[in-house]
Short mmCIF file of C-alpha atoms and ligand atoms in Angstrom, two decimals:
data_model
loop_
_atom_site.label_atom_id
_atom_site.label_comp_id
_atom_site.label_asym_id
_atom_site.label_seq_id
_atom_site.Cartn_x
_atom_site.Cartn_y
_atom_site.Cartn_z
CA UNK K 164 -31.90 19.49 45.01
CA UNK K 165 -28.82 21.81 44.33
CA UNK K 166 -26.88 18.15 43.80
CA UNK K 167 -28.97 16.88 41.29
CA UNK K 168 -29.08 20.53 39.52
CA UNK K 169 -25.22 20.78 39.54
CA UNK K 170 -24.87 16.59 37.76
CA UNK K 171 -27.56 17.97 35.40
CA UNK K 172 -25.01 20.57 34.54
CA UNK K 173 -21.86 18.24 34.14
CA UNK K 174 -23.91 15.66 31.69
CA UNK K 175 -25.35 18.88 29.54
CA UNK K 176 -21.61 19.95 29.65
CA UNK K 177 -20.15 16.91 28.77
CA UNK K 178 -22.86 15.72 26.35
CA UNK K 179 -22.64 18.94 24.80
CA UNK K 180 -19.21 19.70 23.77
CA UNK K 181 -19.44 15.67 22.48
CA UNK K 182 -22.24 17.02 20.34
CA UNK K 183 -20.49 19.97 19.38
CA UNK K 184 -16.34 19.10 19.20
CA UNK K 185 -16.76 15.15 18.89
CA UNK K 186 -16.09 13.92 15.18
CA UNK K 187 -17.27 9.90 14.37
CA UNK K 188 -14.43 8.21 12.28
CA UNK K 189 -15.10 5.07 10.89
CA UNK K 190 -14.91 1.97 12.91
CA UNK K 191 -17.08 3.26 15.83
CA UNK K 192 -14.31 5.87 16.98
CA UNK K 193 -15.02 9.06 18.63
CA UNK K 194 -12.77 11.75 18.30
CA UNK K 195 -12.59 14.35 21.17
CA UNK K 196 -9.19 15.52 20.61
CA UNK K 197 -10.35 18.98 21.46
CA UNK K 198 -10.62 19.01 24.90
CA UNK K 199 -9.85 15.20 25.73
CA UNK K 200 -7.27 13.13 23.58
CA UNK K 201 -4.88 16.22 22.67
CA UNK K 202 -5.73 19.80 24.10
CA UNK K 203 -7.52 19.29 27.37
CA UNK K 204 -9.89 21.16 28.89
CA UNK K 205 -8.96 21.37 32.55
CA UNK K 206 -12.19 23.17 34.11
CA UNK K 207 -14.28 19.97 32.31
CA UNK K 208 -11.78 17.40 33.68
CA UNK K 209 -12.54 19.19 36.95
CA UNK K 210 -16.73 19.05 36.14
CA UNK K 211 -15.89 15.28 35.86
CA UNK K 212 -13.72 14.70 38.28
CA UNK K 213 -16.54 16.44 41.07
CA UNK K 214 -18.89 14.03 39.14
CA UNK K 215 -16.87 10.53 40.05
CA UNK K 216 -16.04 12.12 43.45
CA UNK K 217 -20.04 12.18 44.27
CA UNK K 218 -20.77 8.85 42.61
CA UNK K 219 -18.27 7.12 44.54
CA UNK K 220 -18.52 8.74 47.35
CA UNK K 221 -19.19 5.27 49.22
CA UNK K 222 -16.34 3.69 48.41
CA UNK K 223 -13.37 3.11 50.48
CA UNK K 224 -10.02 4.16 48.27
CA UNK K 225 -6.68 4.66 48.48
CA UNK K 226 -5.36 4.78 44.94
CA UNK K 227 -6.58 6.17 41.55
CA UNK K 228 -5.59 3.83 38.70
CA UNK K 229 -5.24 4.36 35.42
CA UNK K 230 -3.49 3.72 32.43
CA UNK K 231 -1.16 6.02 29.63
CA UNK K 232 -1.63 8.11 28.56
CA UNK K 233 -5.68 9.74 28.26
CA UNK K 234 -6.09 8.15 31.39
CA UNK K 235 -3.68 10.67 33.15
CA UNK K 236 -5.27 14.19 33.24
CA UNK K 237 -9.04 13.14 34.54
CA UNK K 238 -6.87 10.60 37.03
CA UNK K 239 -4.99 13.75 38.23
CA UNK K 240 -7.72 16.36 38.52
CA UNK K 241 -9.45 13.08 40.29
CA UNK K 242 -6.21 12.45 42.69
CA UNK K 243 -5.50 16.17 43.32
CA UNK K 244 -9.84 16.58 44.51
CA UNK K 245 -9.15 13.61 47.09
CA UNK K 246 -6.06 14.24 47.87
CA UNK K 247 -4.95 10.28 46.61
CA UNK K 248 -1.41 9.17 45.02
CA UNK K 249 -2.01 8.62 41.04
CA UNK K 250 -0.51 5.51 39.58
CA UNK K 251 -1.03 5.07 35.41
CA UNK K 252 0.22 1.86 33.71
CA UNK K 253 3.07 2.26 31.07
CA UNK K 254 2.07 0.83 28.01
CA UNK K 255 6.20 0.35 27.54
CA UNK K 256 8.28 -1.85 30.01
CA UNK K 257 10.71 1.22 30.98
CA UNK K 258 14.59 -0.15 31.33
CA UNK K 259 13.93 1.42 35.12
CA UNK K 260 11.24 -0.77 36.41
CA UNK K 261 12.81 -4.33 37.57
CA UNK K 262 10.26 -5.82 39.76
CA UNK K 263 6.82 -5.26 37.85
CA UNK K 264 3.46 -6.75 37.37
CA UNK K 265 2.67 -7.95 32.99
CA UNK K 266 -0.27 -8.19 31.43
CA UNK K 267 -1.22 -7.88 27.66
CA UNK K 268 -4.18 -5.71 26.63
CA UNK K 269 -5.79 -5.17 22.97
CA UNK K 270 -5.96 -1.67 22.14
CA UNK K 271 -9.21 -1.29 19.81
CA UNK K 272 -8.16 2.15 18.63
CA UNK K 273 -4.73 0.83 16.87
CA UNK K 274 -5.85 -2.71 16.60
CA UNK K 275 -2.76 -4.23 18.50
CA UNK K 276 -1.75 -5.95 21.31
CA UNK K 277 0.36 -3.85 23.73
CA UNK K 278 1.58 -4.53 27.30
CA UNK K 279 0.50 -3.20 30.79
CA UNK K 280 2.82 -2.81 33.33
CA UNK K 281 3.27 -1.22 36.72
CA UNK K 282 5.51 -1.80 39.26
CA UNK K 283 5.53 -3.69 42.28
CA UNK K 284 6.03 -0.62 44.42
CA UNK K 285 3.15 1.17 43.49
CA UNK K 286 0.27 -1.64 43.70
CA UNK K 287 -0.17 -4.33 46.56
CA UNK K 288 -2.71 -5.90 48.71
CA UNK K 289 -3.17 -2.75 50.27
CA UNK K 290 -4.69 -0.57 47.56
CA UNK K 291 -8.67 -0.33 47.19
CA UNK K 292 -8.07 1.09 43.69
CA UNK K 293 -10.23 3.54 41.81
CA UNK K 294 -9.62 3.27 38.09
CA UNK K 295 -10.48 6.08 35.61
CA UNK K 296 -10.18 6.27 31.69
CA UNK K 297 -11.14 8.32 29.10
CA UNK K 298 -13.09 5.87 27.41
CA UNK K 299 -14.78 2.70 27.91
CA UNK K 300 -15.10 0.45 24.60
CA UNK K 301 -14.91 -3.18 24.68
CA UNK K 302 -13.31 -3.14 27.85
CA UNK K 303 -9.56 -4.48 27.22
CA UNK K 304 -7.77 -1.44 29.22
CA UNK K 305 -10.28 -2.06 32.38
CA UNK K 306 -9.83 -6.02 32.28
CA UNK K 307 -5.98 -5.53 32.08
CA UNK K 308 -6.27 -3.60 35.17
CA UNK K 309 -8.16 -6.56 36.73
CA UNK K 310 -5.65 -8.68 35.93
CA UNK K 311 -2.77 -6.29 37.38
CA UNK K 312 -4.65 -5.87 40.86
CA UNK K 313 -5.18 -9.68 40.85
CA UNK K 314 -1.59 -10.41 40.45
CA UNK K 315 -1.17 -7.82 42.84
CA UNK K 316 -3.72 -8.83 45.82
CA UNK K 317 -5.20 -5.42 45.46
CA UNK K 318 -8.89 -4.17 45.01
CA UNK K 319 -10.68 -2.79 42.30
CA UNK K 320 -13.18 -0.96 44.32
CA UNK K 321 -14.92 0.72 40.67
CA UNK K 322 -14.41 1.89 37.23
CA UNK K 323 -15.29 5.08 35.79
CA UNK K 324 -15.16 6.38 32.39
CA UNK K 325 -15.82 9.81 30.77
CA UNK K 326 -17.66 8.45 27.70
CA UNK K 327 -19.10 4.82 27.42
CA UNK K 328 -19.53 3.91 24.18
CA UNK K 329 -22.28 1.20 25.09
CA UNK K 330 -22.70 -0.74 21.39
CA UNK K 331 -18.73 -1.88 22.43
CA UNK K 332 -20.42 -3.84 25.37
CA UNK K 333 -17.24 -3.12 27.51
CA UNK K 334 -19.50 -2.49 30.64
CA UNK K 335 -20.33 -6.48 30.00
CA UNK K 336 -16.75 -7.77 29.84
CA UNK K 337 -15.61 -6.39 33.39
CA UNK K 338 -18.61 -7.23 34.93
CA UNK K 339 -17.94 -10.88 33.78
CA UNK K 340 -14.61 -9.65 35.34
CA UNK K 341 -16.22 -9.63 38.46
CA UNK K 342 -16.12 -5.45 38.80
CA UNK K 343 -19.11 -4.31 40.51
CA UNK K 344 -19.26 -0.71 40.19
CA UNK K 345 -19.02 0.78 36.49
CA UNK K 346 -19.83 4.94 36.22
CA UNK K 347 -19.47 6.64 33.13
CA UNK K 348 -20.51 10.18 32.71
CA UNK K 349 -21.72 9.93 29.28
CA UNK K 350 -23.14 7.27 27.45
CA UNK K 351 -23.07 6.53 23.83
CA UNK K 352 -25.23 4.24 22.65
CA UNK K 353 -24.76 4.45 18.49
CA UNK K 354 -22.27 6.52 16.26
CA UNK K 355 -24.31 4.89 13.15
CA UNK K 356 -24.03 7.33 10.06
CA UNK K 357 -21.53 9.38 12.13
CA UNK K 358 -24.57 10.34 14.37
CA UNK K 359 -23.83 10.89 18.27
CA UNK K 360 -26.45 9.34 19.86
CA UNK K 361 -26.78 9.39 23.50
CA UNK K 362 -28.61 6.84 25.35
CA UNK K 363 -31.90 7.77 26.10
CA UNK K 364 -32.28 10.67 23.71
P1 LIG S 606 -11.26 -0.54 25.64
O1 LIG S 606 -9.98 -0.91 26.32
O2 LIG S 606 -12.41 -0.34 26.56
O3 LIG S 606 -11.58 -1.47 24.51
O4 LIG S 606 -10.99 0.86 24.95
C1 LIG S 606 -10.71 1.96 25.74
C2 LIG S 606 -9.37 2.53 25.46
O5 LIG S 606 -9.17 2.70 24.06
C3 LIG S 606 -9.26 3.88 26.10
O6 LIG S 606 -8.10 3.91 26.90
C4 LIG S 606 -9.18 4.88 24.97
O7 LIG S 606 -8.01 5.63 25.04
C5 LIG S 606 -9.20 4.06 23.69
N1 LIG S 606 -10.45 4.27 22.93
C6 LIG S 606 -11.44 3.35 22.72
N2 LIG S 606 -12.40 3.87 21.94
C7 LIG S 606 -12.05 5.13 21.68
C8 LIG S 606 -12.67 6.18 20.89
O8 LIG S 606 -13.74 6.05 20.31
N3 LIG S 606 -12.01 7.36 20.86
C9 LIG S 606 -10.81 7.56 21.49
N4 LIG S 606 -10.25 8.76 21.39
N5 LIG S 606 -10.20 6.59 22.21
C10 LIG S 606 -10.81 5.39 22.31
#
């Protein structure tokens, strides 16, 4: 009972400050620069965070995954709650990294191509990877991270997301991925006439 009371909480808190702080640009975009894409809000990163930590809670994992750079602070607050290493993928090869793993993703946002690397030393066949994002669209950033752990031997246990913005149909593309387990916290289901509107409401 107190469980269900407390995820009540985190989707009225989420879905509320979306309501409230979220602006609709053209193009299907949601801007949450406020406490997401900019300044963060730490306490609600931690609200989501306890959120993926209890719908996850049977999976085996040894690594959050995510990619640069929204990815980072919900990936963090996720790491630091189970005590897991935190591994984001560079959008940039850095002149550091020699031994990597490539992929090419689209970015929907600034409609172009942009690479996805991470190094060898920080994904194998051992890691049953959680991977966390900001946002889930049409599902580019989570299939490039299928295609890292696949050249890597490595596991992608689930996907979670802070806002789904299901009209995208990103949930569709990694399960024809072949990823199993797909949370997100809040679910968009239009944006038409710059109206947020959640699904189910
Ligand atoms: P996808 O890869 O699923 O097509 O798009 C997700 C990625 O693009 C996320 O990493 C996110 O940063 C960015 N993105 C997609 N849609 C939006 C949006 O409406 N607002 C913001 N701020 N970022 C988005």
């Amino acid at each position: 009972m107190e469980e269900s009371i407390k995820q009540i909480k985190t989707f009225k808190l989420l879905n509320n400050r979306i309501l409230q702080e979220g602006v609709c640009l053209d193009g299907g975009v949601l801007k949450v620069d406020v406490f997401i894409n900019h300044q963060i809000d730490p306490y609600l990163m931690k609200q989501v965070s306890i959120e993926f930590i209890r719908r996850f809670a049977d999976l085996k994992i040894n690594k959050i995954l995510t990619v640069e750079a929204s990815g980072i602070a919900p990936a963090v607050m996720l790491g630091y709650l189970m005590e897991l290493p935190v591994v984001f993928a560079k959008k940039r090869k850095p002149s550091t990294m020699s031994d990597m793993y490539h992929t090419v993703v689209h970015s929907f946002t600034k409609n172009e191509d942009s690479a996805l690397v991470v190094s060898k030393d920080y994904l194998t066949e051992k890691d049953h990877v959680l991977f966390v994002d900001d946002f889930l669209a049409f599902g580019n950033a989570g299939c490039g991270i299928v295609d890292l752990c696949r050249q890597a031997g490595a596991t992608v246990e689930g996907m979670g997301f802070i806002i789904e913005k299901e009209f995208q149909h990103g949930r569709e593309a990694l399960k024809r991925a072949g990823v199993t387990r797909i949370e997100s916290l809040a679910i968009v289901e239009s944006l038409e006439g710059n109206r947020i509107k959640f699904k189910g409401t």
